CSV table of C-alpha atoms and ligand atoms in Angstrom, one decimal:
chain,number,residue,atom,x,y,z
A,691,UNK,CA,-11.7,12.7,140.5
A,692,UNK,CA,-11.6,10.3,143.4
A,693,UNK,CA,-10.4,6.7,143.4
A,694,UNK,CA,-12.0,3.9,145.2
A,695,UNK,CA,-9.4,2.7,147.6
A,696,UNK,CA,-11.1,-0.3,149.4
A,697,UNK,CA,-10.7,-2.6,146.4
A,698,UNK,CA,-8.2,-5.0,144.9
A,699,UNK,CA,-6.5,-3.6,141.8
A,700,UNK,CA,-4.6,-5.3,139.1
A,701,UNK,CA,-1.1,-4.1,139.3
A,702,UNK,CA,0.5,-6.4,136.7
A,703,UNK,CA,0.4,-9.6,134.8
A,704,UNK,CA,2.2,-12.1,137.1
A,705,UNK,CA,4.8,-12.8,134.4
A,706,UNK,CA,5.8,-9.2,134.1
A,707,UNK,CA,7.7,-9.9,137.3
A,708,UNK,CA,10.1,-12.9,137.1
A,709,UNK,CA,12.1,-13.9,140.2
A,710,UNK,CA,14.3,-11.0,141.1
A,711,UNK,CA,12.4,-8.7,138.8
A,712,UNK,CA,11.1,-5.2,139.7
A,713,UNK,CA,8.5,-2.9,138.3
A,714,UNK,CA,8.1,0.9,139.0
A,715,UNK,CA,4.4,1.6,138.4
A,716,UNK,CA,2.1,4.3,139.6
A,717,UNK,CA,-1.4,3.1,140.8
A,718,UNK,CA,-4.2,5.4,142.0
A,719,UNK,CA,-1.7,8.3,141.8
A,720,UNK,CA,0.9,6.7,144.0
A,721,UNK,CA,4.3,5.6,142.7
A,722,UNK,CA,5.0,2.0,143.7
A,723,UNK,CA,7.9,-0.4,143.5
A,724,UNK,CA,6.7,-3.9,143.0
A,725,UNK,CA,9.3,-6.6,143.2
A,726,UNK,CA,9.7,-10.3,143.4
A,727,UNK,CA,12.2,-12.0,145.7
A,728,UNK,CA,14.2,-15.0,144.5
A,729,UNK,CA,11.8,-17.4,146.3
A,730,UNK,CA,8.8,-16.0,144.3
A,731,UNK,CA,7.2,-13.8,147.0
A,732,UNK,CA,6.1,-10.4,145.8
A,733,UNK,CA,6.2,-7.1,147.7
A,734,UNK,CA,4.8,-3.7,146.9
A,735,UNK,CA,6.3,-0.6,148.5
A,736,UNK,CA,5.8,3.1,148.2
A,737,UNK,CA,8.5,4.0,145.7
A,738,UNK,CA,10.3,6.5,147.9
A,739,UNK,CA,13.0,6.2,150.5
A,740,UNK,CA,12.0,7.6,153.9
A,741,UNK,CA,15.4,9.4,154.0
A,742,UNK,CA,15.5,11.8,151.1
A,743,UNK,CA,12.6,10.4,149.0
A,744,UNK,CA,14.9,9.0,146.3
A,745,UNK,CA,12.9,6.3,144.3
A,746,UNK,CA,13.7,2.9,145.7
A,747,UNK,CA,13.2,1.6,142.1
A,748,UNK,CA,16.6,3.2,141.4
A,749,UNK,CA,18.2,1.1,144.0
A,750,UNK,CA,19.7,-2.4,144.0
A,751,UNK,CA,17.6,-5.6,144.4
A,752,UNK,CA,19.5,-8.2,146.3
A,753,UNK,CA,17.8,-11.6,147.0
A,754,UNK,CA,14.9,-10.6,149.2
A,755,UNK,CA,16.0,-7.0,150.1
A,756,UNK,CA,16.4,-3.8,148.2
A,757,UNK,CA,19.0,-1.2,149.0
A,758,UNK,CA,18.4,2.5,148.3
A,759,UNK,CA,20.8,3.6,145.6
A,760,UNK,CA,21.4,7.0,147.3
A,761,UNK,CA,22.8,6.4,150.8
A,762,UNK,CA,22.3,2.7,151.3
A,763,UNK,CA,19.3,2.1,153.6
A,764,UNK,CA,18.2,-1.5,153.0
A,765,UNK,CA,14.6,-2.8,153.2
A,766,UNK,CA,12.8,-6.1,153.2
A,767,UNK,CA,9.7,-7.2,151.2
A,768,UNK,CA,7.4,-5.8,153.9
A,769,UNK,CA,9.2,-2.4,153.8
A,770,UNK,CA,11.0,-2.8,157.2
A,771,UNK,CA,14.4,-1.2,157.3
A,772,UNK,CA,16.9,-4.1,157.9
A,773,UNK,CA,20.2,-2.1,157.5
A,774,UNK,CA,21.2,1.5,158.2
A,775,UNK,CA,24.9,2.1,157.5
A,776,UNK,CA,24.7,5.5,159.2
A,777,UNK,CA,23.2,4.7,162.6
A,778,UNK,CA,20.4,2.8,164.4
A,779,UNK,CA,17.4,1.3,162.8
A,780,UNK,CA,14.2,3.0,163.9
A,781,UNK,CA,10.5,2.7,162.9
A,782,UNK,CA,10.8,6.1,161.0
A,783,UNK,CA,13.0,4.2,158.5
A,784,UNK,CA,10.2,1.8,157.4
A,785,UNK,CA,8.6,2.2,154.0
A,786,UNK,CA,4.8,1.9,153.6
A,787,UNK,CA,3.9,-1.5,152.0
A,788,UNK,CA,0.7,-2.9,150.4
A,789,UNK,CA,-0.7,-6.4,150.4
A,790,UNK,CA,-0.3,-8.3,147.2
A,791,UNK,CA,-2.1,-11.5,146.1
A,792,UNK,CA,-1.1,-13.5,143.0
A,793,UNK,CA,-4.2,-15.1,141.5
A,794,UNK,CA,-5.5,-15.7,137.9
A,795,UNK,CA,-2.0,-15.1,136.6
A,796,UNK,CA,-2.4,-11.5,137.9
A,797,UNK,CA,-0.8,-9.5,140.7
A,798,UNK,CA,-3.6,-7.9,142.8
A,799,UNK,CA,-2.7,-5.0,145.1
A,800,UNK,CA,-4.7,-3.6,148.0
A,801,UNK,CA,-4.1,0.2,148.7
A,802,UNK,CA,-7.0,0.7,151.1
A,803,UNK,CA,-7.3,0.0,154.8
A,804,UNK,CA,-5.1,-3.2,155.3
A,805,UNK,CA,-7.6,-4.6,157.8
A,806,UNK,CA,-10.1,-4.9,155.0
A,807,UNK,CA,-7.9,-6.6,152.5
A,808,UNK,CA,-10.0,-9.8,152.0
A,809,UNK,CA,-8.8,-11.8,148.9
A,810,UNK,CA,-12.3,-13.4,148.7
A,811,UNK,CA,-13.4,-10.1,147.1
A,812,UNK,CA,-11.1,-10.5,144.1
A,813,UNK,CA,-13.2,-10.9,140.9
A,814,UNK,CA,-13.4,-14.5,139.6
A,815,UNK,CA,-11.3,-14.8,136.4
A,816,UNK,CA,-11.7,-18.6,136.3
A,817,UNK,CA,-11.3,-18.7,132.5
A,818,UNK,CA,-7.7,-17.4,132.8
A,819,UNK,CA,-6.8,-20.3,135.1
A,820,UNK,CA,-8.5,-22.7,132.6
A,821,UNK,CA,-6.6,-21.3,129.6
A,822,UNK,CA,-4.1,-23.5,127.9
A,823,UNK,CA,-1.0,-22.4,125.9
A,824,UNK,CA,-2.8,-21.9,122.6
A,825,UNK,CA,-6.2,-21.0,123.8
A,826,UNK,CA,-5.4,-17.6,125.2
A,827,UNK,CA,-3.5,-14.4,124.6
A,828,UNK,CA,-3.1,-11.3,126.7
A,829,UNK,CA,-1.7,-7.8,126.6
A,830,UNK,CA,-1.0,-4.5,128.4
A,831,UNK,CA,-1.6,-1.1,127.0
A,832,UNK,CA,-0.8,2.1,128.8
A,833,UNK,CA,-3.5,4.6,127.8
A,834,UNK,CA,-3.5,8.4,128.3
A,835,UNK,CA,-7.2,8.5,129.3
A,836,UNK,CA,-9.1,8.2,132.5
A,837,UNK,CA,-10.4,4.8,133.5
A,838,UNK,CA,-14.0,5.7,133.2
A,839,UNK,CA,-13.7,6.6,129.5
A,840,UNK,CA,-12.1,3.2,128.9
A,841,UNK,CA,-14.8,1.4,130.9
A,842,UNK,CA,-17.5,3.2,128.9
A,843,UNK,CA,-15.9,1.8,125.8
A,844,UNK,CA,-16.5,-1.8,127.0
A,845,UNK,CA,-19.9,-1.1,128.5
A,846,UNK,CA,-21.1,0.2,125.1
A,847,UNK,CA,-19.9,-2.3,122.6
A,848,UNK,CA,-21.9,-0.8,119.8
A,849,UNK,CA,-18.7,1.2,119.2
A,850,UNK,CA,-17.3,-1.9,117.5
A,851,UNK,CA,-19.6,-1.4,114.6
A,852,UNK,CA,-18.0,1.9,113.8
A,853,UNK,CA,-14.5,1.7,115.2
A,854,UNK,CA,-13.7,-1.9,114.3
A,855,UNK,CA,-16.1,-2.5,111.3
A,856,UNK,CA,-13.8,-5.1,109.7
A,857,UNK,CA,-13.0,-7.2,112.8
A,858,UNK,CA,-15.3,-6.9,115.8
A,859,UNK,CA,-18.1,-4.9,114.3
A,860,UNK,CA,-20.7,-6.0,111.8
A,861,UNK,CA,-23.8,-4.1,112.9
A,862,UNK,CA,-25.5,-6.6,115.2
A,863,UNK,CA,-24.6,-4.8,118.4
A,864,UNK,CA,-26.1,-1.5,117.1
A,865,UNK,CA,-29.3,-3.3,116.0
A,866,UNK,CA,-29.7,-5.2,119.3
A,867,UNK,CA,-30.9,-3.3,122.4
A,868,UNK,CA,-28.7,-4.1,125.4
A,869,UNK,CA,-30.3,-5.4,128.6
A,870,UNK,CA,-28.7,-3.8,131.7
A,871,UNK,CA,-29.0,-4.9,135.2
A,872,UNK,CA,-27.4,-4.1,138.6
A,873,UNK,CA,-26.2,-7.2,140.4
A,874,UNK,CA,-24.9,-6.3,143.9
A,875,UNK,CA,-21.9,-4.1,143.4
A,876,UNK,CA,-21.6,-4.9,139.7
A,877,UNK,CA,-23.3,-3.9,136.4
A,878,UNK,CA,-24.2,-6.6,133.9
A,879,UNK,CA,-25.0,-5.7,130.3
A,880,UNK,CA,-26.0,-8.2,127.6
A,881,UNK,CA,-26.7,-8.2,123.9
A,882,UNK,CA,-28.5,-11.2,122.5
A,883,UNK,CA,-28.9,-11.2,118.8
A,884,UNK,CA,-30.9,-13.7,116.7
A,885,UNK,CA,-30.5,-14.3,113.0
A,886,UNK,CA,-27.9,-11.7,112.6
A,887,UNK,CA,-24.7,-11.1,110.7
A,888,UNK,CA,-21.7,-12.4,112.7
A,889,UNK,CA,-18.8,-10.1,113.5
A,890,UNK,CA,-16.1,-10.6,110.9
A,891,UNK,CA,-13.6,-12.5,113.2
A,892,UNK,CA,-16.3,-15.1,113.9
A,893,UNK,CA,-17.7,-15.2,110.3
A,894,UNK,CA,-14.5,-16.6,108.9
A,895,UNK,CA,-14.6,-19.5,111.4
A,896,UNK,CA,-18.3,-20.4,110.9
A,897,UNK,CA,-19.2,-23.5,108.8
A,898,UNK,CA,-20.7,-21.0,106.3
A,899,UNK,CA,-19.3,-17.5,106.6
A,900,UNK,CA,-22.4,-15.9,104.9
A,901,UNK,CA,-25.0,-17.7,107.0
A,902,UNK,CA,-26.8,-15.8,109.8
A,903,UNK,CA,-25.9,-16.5,113.4
A,904,UNK,CA,-27.4,-16.1,116.9
A,905,UNK,CA,-24.8,-14.3,119.1
A,906,UNK,CA,-24.3,-13.6,122.8
A,907,UNK,CA,-22.2,-10.8,124.1
A,908,UNK,CA,-22.1,-9.7,127.7
A,909,UNK,CA,-20.0,-7.6,130.1
A,910,UNK,CA,-19.8,-7.8,133.9
A,911,UNK,CA,-18.4,-4.6,135.2
A,912,UNK,CA,-16.8,-4.4,138.7
A,913,UNK,CA,-16.1,-1.1,140.3
A,914,UNK,CA,-12.3,-1.8,140.5
A,915,UNK,CA,-12.2,-1.6,136.7
A,916,UNK,CA,-12.3,-5.3,136.1
A,917,UNK,CA,-14.7,-6.3,133.3
A,918,UNK,CA,-15.5,-9.8,132.1
A,919,UNK,CA,-16.6,-9.9,128.5
A,920,UNK,CA,-18.1,-13.0,127.0
A,921,UNK,CA,-18.7,-13.2,123.2
A,922,UNK,CA,-19.9,-16.1,121.2
A,923,UNK,CA,-22.0,-17.0,118.2
A,924,UNK,CA,-23.6,-20.1,116.7
A,925,UNK,CA,-25.3,-20.7,113.3
A,926,UNK,CA,-28.9,-19.5,113.8
A,927,UNK,CA,-31.0,-22.1,115.6
A,928,UNK,CA,-28.1,-24.2,116.9
A,929,UNK,CA,-27.3,-24.6,120.5
A,930,UNK,CA,-24.8,-22.2,122.1
A,931,UNK,CA,-22.6,-25.2,122.9
A,932,UNK,CA,-22.1,-26.0,119.3
A,933,UNK,CA,-20.9,-22.5,118.5
A,934,UNK,CA,-17.8,-20.3,119.2
A,935,UNK,CA,-17.5,-19.0,122.7
A,936,UNK,CA,-14.9,-16.8,124.3
A,937,UNK,CA,-14.2,-15.2,127.7
A,938,UNK,CA,-12.2,-12.0,127.9
A,939,UNK,CA,-11.0,-9.7,130.6
A,940,UNK,CA,-10.7,-6.0,130.1
A,941,UNK,CA,-9.1,-4.4,133.2
A,942,UNK,CA,-8.7,-0.7,133.7
A,943,UNK,CA,-6.5,0.2,136.7
A,944,UNK,CA,-6.2,4.0,137.3
A,945,UNK,CA,-2.6,5.3,137.1
A,946,UNK,CA,-3.7,8.9,137.6
A,947,UNK,CA,-7.0,10.7,137.0
A,948,UNK,CA,-6.3,10.9,133.3
A,949,UNK,CA,-4.1,7.9,132.6
A,950,UNK,CA,-4.8,4.2,132.9
A,951,UNK,CA,-3.1,0.8,132.9
A,952,UNK,CA,-5.2,-1.4,130.5
A,953,UNK,CA,-4.8,-5.2,130.9
A,954,UNK,CA,-6.7,-7.5,128.5
A,955,UNK,CA,-6.9,-11.1,127.6
A,956,UNK,CA,-8.9,-13.4,125.3
A,957,UNK,CA,-9.7,-17.0,126.2
A,958,UNK,CA,-11.2,-19.1,123.4
A,959,UNK,CA,-13.4,-22.0,124.2
A,960,UNK,CA,-13.0,-23.4,120.6
A,961,UNK,CA,-10.0,-24.7,118.6
A,962,UNK,CA,-8.0,-24.5,121.9
A,963,UNK,CA,-5.0,-26.2,120.4
A,964,UNK,CA,-4.8,-24.1,117.3
A,965,UNK,CA,-1.5,-22.1,117.7
A,966,UNK,CA,-1.8,-20.3,114.3
A,967,UNK,CA,-5.4,-19.2,115.1
A,968,UNK,CA,-4.2,-18.1,118.6
A,969,UNK,CA,-1.4,-16.0,117.1
A,970,UNK,CA,-3.7,-14.4,114.5
A,971,UNK,CA,-6.4,-13.7,117.2
A,972,UNK,CA,-3.8,-12.1,119.5
A,973,UNK,CA,-2.4,-9.9,116.7
A,974,UNK,CA,-5.9,-8.9,115.5
A,975,UNK,CA,-7.1,-7.9,119.0
A,976,UNK,CA,-3.9,-6.0,119.7
A,977,UNK,CA,-4.2,-4.1,116.5
A,978,UNK,CA,-7.8,-3.2,117.2
A,979,UNK,CA,-7.1,-2.0,120.7
A,980,UNK,CA,-3.8,-0.2,120.0
A,981,UNK,CA,-4.7,1.3,116.6
A,982,UNK,CA,-8.4,1.9,117.0
A,983,UNK,CA,-9.6,2.1,120.6
A,984,UNK,CA,-6.5,3.8,122.1
A,985,UNK,CA,-6.2,6.7,119.7
A,986,UNK,CA,-9.9,7.5,119.8
A,987,UNK,CA,-10.1,7.4,123.6
A,988,UNK,CA,-6.9,9.3,124.1
A,989,UNK,CA,-8.2,12.0,121.7
A,990,UNK,CA,-11.5,12.1,123.6
A,991,UNK,CA,-9.5,12.7,126.8
A,992,UNK,CA,-7.5,15.5,125.2
A,993,UNK,CA,-10.8,17.2,124.2
A,994,UNK,CA,-12.0,16.9,127.8
A,995,UNK,CA,-8.7,18.0,129.4
A,996,UNK,CA,-9.1,17.9,133.1
A,997,UNK,CA,-12.9,18.0,132.9
A,998,UNK,CA,-15.0,15.0,134.0
A,999,UNK,CA,-17.3,14.0,131.1
A,1000,UNK,CA,-20.4,13.8,133.1
A,1001,UNK,CA,-19.8,17.1,134.8
A,1002,UNK,CA,-20.3,18.9,131.4
A,1003,UNK,CA,-23.6,17.2,130.6
A,1004,UNK,CA,-22.8,15.2,127.5
A,1005,UNK,CA,-25.7,14.2,125.1
A,1006,UNK,CA,-26.9,10.8,126.2
A,1007,UNK,CA,-28.1,8.0,123.9
A,1008,UNK,CA,-29.8,4.7,124.8
A,1009,UNK,CA,-26.5,2.9,124.3
A,1010,UNK,CA,-25.1,4.8,127.3
A,1011,UNK,CA,-27.4,3.0,129.9
A,1012,UNK,CA,-24.8,0.7,131.3
A,1013,UNK,CA,-22.2,3.4,131.5
A,1014,UNK,CA,-24.6,5.7,133.3
A,1015,UNK,CA,-25.4,3.0,135.8
A,1016,UNK,CA,-21.8,2.1,136.3
A,1017,UNK,CA,-20.8,5.7,136.9
A,1018,UNK,CA,-23.7,6.2,139.3
A,1019,UNK,CA,-22.7,3.1,141.3
A,1020,UNK,CA,-19.0,4.1,141.3
A,1021,UNK,CA,-20.0,7.6,142.6
A,1022,UNK,CA,-22.1,6.0,145.3
A,1023,UNK,CA,-19.3,3.7,146.5
A,1024,UNK,CA,-16.9,6.7,146.5
A,1025,UNK,CA,-19.3,8.6,148.7
A,1026,UNK,CA,-19.7,5.6,151.0
A,1027,UNK,CA,-15.9,5.4,151.3
A,1028,UNK,CA,-15.6,9.2,152.0
A,1029,UNK,CA,-18.4,8.9,154.6
A,1030,UNK,CA,-16.7,5.9,156.3
A,1031,UNK,CA,-13.4,7.8,156.3
A,1032,UNK,CA,-15.0,10.8,157.9
A,1033,UNK,CA,-16.4,8.7,160.8
A,1034,UNK,CA,-13.1,7.0,161.6
B,1804,FES,S1,17.6,8.7,150.0
B,1804,FES,FE1,17.6,6.6,150.4
B,1804,FES,S2,19.2,6.3,151.9
B,1804,FES,FE2,19.1,8.5,151.4
B,1805,FE2,FE1,-13.1,-1.3,120.9
């Protein structure tokens, strides 16, 4: 399976890396050392010393340099060798480095052609910037499944009616036909339900838990695995503004072809100062993702083994429309990148 390389990928939540901190993480099949200097700047280097390929992540971070733990070569944030205890410093001693941008409380990394690394193409996660202490929660979940299976899971939210019946389900997503549309290099999918049963986590917060609601649920998929999910509901007939609204990010960064770094967050637009509700929402979502989504999708990957799902012609249902469109777009972009690389 190919990876799209000319994209910004989420490498970590920014607070995973305090000043002086380091993180050894594999992205797109490449082991990286991501580290933050004392002054807050972040560097991302190939996690291998040019001398004997010892992982630099086993070395010693020292202010704004890192020293290989094996024979003492020292490197700066940009990967330049700044000290060689055994002889002269040459260009052969430099380590490949990758651009990093800190934005939306996330560290974004560019592993493609450095000349094309334009931060303006980072997806807009405005709701993360707008979140306050008790209006949002976030998490990270390593998952032993390929990124496409995880993206399928968000592109078809009818699974919530079966996998999360007591929290995020309720039946409305199954009874509502999704509208799918291609918007530039993204796929947008939307479920608009009228006079329906609310999902259980919303029902408990409605003025009358038994009363029907109108609900809106949408996902905007980006080819770098960043998905923006909006979910809200209001008592039937009332304006959206008077209901419950939330913006969520579900982000799937490939680690390898069959493993994924899953970053998620929930940003409520209601009861934004309610610390107890925030804690309950965080725990509920974590439980749903870790105990329900993760085991199912990892088991799905085990059944597939190294095979790509769409190569073995799975049965398709109407609920798969967004996933099919996203996979098709992804394949087209991969082919474009391969063609561009071939002409360079
Ligand atoms: S392996 Fe790093 S200095 Fe030798
Ligand atoms: Fe789920």
